[in-house]
Structures are given as structure tokens and as C-alpha cells.
Steps between C-alpha positions, in 0.01 A plus 500: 500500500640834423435856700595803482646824734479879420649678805301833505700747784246603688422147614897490655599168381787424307737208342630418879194468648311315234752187515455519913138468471543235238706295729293483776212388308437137463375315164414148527755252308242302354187789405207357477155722359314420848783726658408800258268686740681430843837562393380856356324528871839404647706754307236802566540347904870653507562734754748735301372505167692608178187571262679530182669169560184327634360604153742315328485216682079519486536517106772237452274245707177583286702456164567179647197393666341593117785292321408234751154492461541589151287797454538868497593680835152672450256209552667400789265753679236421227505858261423435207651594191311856414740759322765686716376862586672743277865550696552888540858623334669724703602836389776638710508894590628623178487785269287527249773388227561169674165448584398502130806229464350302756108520354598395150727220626256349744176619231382127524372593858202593589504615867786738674649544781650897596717532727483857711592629783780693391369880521394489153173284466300752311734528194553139519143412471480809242738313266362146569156613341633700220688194366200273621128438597602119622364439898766550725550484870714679723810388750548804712738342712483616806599846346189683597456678855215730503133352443303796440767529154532151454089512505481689192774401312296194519195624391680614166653169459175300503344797262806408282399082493704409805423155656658513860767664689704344656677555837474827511705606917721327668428187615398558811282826454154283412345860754635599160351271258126547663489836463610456146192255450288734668594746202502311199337230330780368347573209641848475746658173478770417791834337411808546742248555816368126439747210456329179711208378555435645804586829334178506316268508845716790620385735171179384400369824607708713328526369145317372167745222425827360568858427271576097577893457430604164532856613589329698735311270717644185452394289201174402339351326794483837703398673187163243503447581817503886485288484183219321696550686759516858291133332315327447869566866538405588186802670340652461146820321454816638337781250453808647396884400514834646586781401247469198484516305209293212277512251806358747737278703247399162363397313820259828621286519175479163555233648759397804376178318406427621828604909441299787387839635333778409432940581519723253352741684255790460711650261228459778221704776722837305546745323280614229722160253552656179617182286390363462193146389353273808615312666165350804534227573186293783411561679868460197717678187622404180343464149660640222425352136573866374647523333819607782788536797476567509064842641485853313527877665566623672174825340336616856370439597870760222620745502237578858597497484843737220500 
């Protein structure tokens, strides 16, 4: 089974601590698929948890547990195979030069993601819809600070066709994010403020939706747990990624059956994907019927990194 680790910073894990979580852990030597759901219970038992390695570790045992059972990772929790949400292609904070680059070379897609924040959301949005009229939504970032602003900057983005924004403070200013909600009816979607399960009862209140990373809280099991969870308290479900690449991408649209939207393009912004076997077509991801999680380790990958 194969897995996969993006280290995002603000998590704080890195290289050295990844390998000392993975040691402690323990893997049965002879896996059988009646372990599959109380060894993922096991690992999520761990007192100091590494969540970016956990992930790993999660996806690695449902490619197997698929290859074992021989059927896709997906129908192991019984989605079926209804098309991927379109995946959202991030546009960076960019002038309006490079941001015109970026449009024609990702032109296939038919949702966007802006990134703001920066001091300069207005012209950013004002040279999005010039080049444009595609839906978009909007990563603030935690850039924002002041609702009664942030309030009617929204109001002009969902004027102008936006979806969502999404973590608009810090991530632990939700006094924040329900006055925002009070303001607007666009709808605020939480992402750094919510990374477990348990996250999701502490800003129910405060939110329309959440942004599931499986880097983030541990894997796809957790993920399945927040979306039911997220659906009992009736908000929308964003899944998104970090950096990873195919493997990680891959394995979460394996359950975005289960999302309202979708963000998965970490594969098309960097030029070192170790996996290959993930096809993207006509702005969304496309499934496979192979056993796990559809991708395997690329040979161009290896060859250079040897």
C-alpha cells in the first residue's frame, strides 16, 4: 500500500519527527482485512500524534486494504462511483499579467480558487472578472482582521459569482467569523480553525462549512468521520489538499462523493509528483476502477531521485 506526506508549517512537523512517529507505531506482520478498522482506531489512539504522518500511514493501509479486497479504496465505505466535484485551480496572488498566464493555462477548469489577503483583494478580484465570468471562491487566508470590511468586501464578491470564502481571521477569532455571518450571506467556510473531528463540534456555530485535509487530520478514516459529522450539523463539505501529490490527491477524491466542492489540484502546481496514474479531464479528477487508491509510484519519479 502506498501513502503519502505533505508537511504544511503551520502544523510543526517535519522529516525528524515523522520517522519518530513512524517507529513507534506498530503494523501487524501478517495484515489481514479484519484488522482494517481497529488498526486505524489504534493509530488515531496515540497519545502524541503526528497528523501528516498518520495520513500517510491511513492512505497506505486503504490502498492496501482495496488491493486486498480488490476494489477501489472508495467502496470500501460504500460511495459509489458518481463524478468527482469539479476540483477548484488555485490562482495565487498575482498581477494581472500572470494571472492571465495562469487562466489560459488552466482554461480547462471550470471553478477557481483566489487567493487574498494580501492588501490588495479588490484589484485582484477586479482582474479575475475582467479576464473571466467562471465561479470562483475565495481563500482569504487568515489575511483579513476587521469584519465590518471583510463584510462588504464579501457582499461584492458574491454579487461578482463567488461561491464561499474561505477562512477569512485567524484561526482562533470564530467572535470574528460570527459577526462576519451576521453580515453577509455569503457563506464562510472554516479551514485552519478545524483540523479533527472534535474540531467540528467546537465551530458549528460559527460557520457554513468546513475544508477536510487529509494531511490535516489524519487520513481518510478521520475525514469519514468529520463528513458525517459536518452532515448531522448540516454544513457543506470542502475537501481540499496541501501539496501533496497523485497518491494523496488521488486517495481524497476517492471520497469526494461525499463533498459539496471540491480541491485536488495539488498535482497540477508542482513538478515533482512521485505517483503516477491520476487524470484530470475537462476540470475534474477522473476515477479509475483499480484496486486502492488508482495511482502507483512514478518510474521517472525514481529514476531521478536515485
Amino acid at each position: 500500500g502506498f501513502g503519502e506526506i505533505a508537511l504544511p508549517p503551520y502544523l510543526q512537523e517535519n522529516v525528524r519527527t515523522v520517522f519518530d512517529f513512524l517507529s513507534k507505531v506498530e503494523i501487524p506482520d501478517n495484515y489481514q482485512p479484519s484488522q482494517f478498522f481497529p488498526l486505524l482506531e489504534n493509530w488515531i489512539s496515540k497519545e502524541r500524534m503526528n497528523y501528516p504522518a498518520l495520513a500517510a500511514l491511513d492512505i497506505a493501509l486503504h490502498d492496501l486494504q482495496g488491493k486486498l479486497l480488490n476494489i477501489p479504496l472508495r467502496r470500501i465505505y460504500n460511495i459509489d462511483d458518481r463524478e468527482v466535484p469539479f476540483t477548484a485551480f488555485t490562482l495565487g496572488m498575482s498581477d494581472a499579467l500572470t494571472m492571465k498566464q495562469k487562466l489560459e493555462a488552466a482554461k480547462d477548469y471550470h471553478l477557481y480558487k483566489l487567493k487574498m489577503g494580501g492588501g490588495n483583494d479588490a484589484e485582484l478580484l477586479s482582474n479575475f472578472r475582467s479576464l473571466t465570468q467562471k465561479p470562483f471562491c475565495v481563500d482569504a487566508n487568515r489575511g483579513w482582521d476587521n469584519e465590518d470590511a471583510a463584510a462588504l468586501f464579501c457582499d461584492q464578491l458574491k454579487r461578482e459569482g463567488c461561491l464561499f470564502v474561505e477562512q477569512p481571521f485567524e484561526r482562533t477569532a470564530l467572535d470574528k467569523t460570527a459577526a462576519l455571518r451576521l453580515k453577509t450571506t455569503l457563506p464562510v467556510i472554516l479551514d485552519e480553525t478545524v483540523q479533527t473531528v472534535s474540531d467540528v463540534d467546537k465551530v458549528k456555530e460559527y460557520c457554513d462549512g468546513i475544508n477536510i485535509k487529509l494531511v490535516k487530520c489524519g487520513g481518510l478514516y478521520p475525514a469519514i468521520q468529520m463528513m458525517a459529522k459536518a452532515r448531522a450539523y448540516n454544513l457543506k463539505v470542502f475537501i481540499g489538499c496541501m501539496s501533496e501529490g497523485s497518491c494523496g490527491c488521488g486517495s481524497a477524491a476517492q471520497i469526494s462523493g461525499l463533498a459539496d466542492w471540491v480541491d485536488l489540484d495539488g498535482p497540477l502546481l508542482i513538478k515533482n509528483d512521485p505517483f503516477a496514474g491520476l487524470q484530470y479531464n475537462d476540470g475534474r479528477i477522473v476515477l479509475n476502477d483499480e484496486p486502492g487508491n488508482g495511482v502507483k509510484p512514478s518510474r521517472d519519479f525514481l529514476n531521478n531521485w536515485h
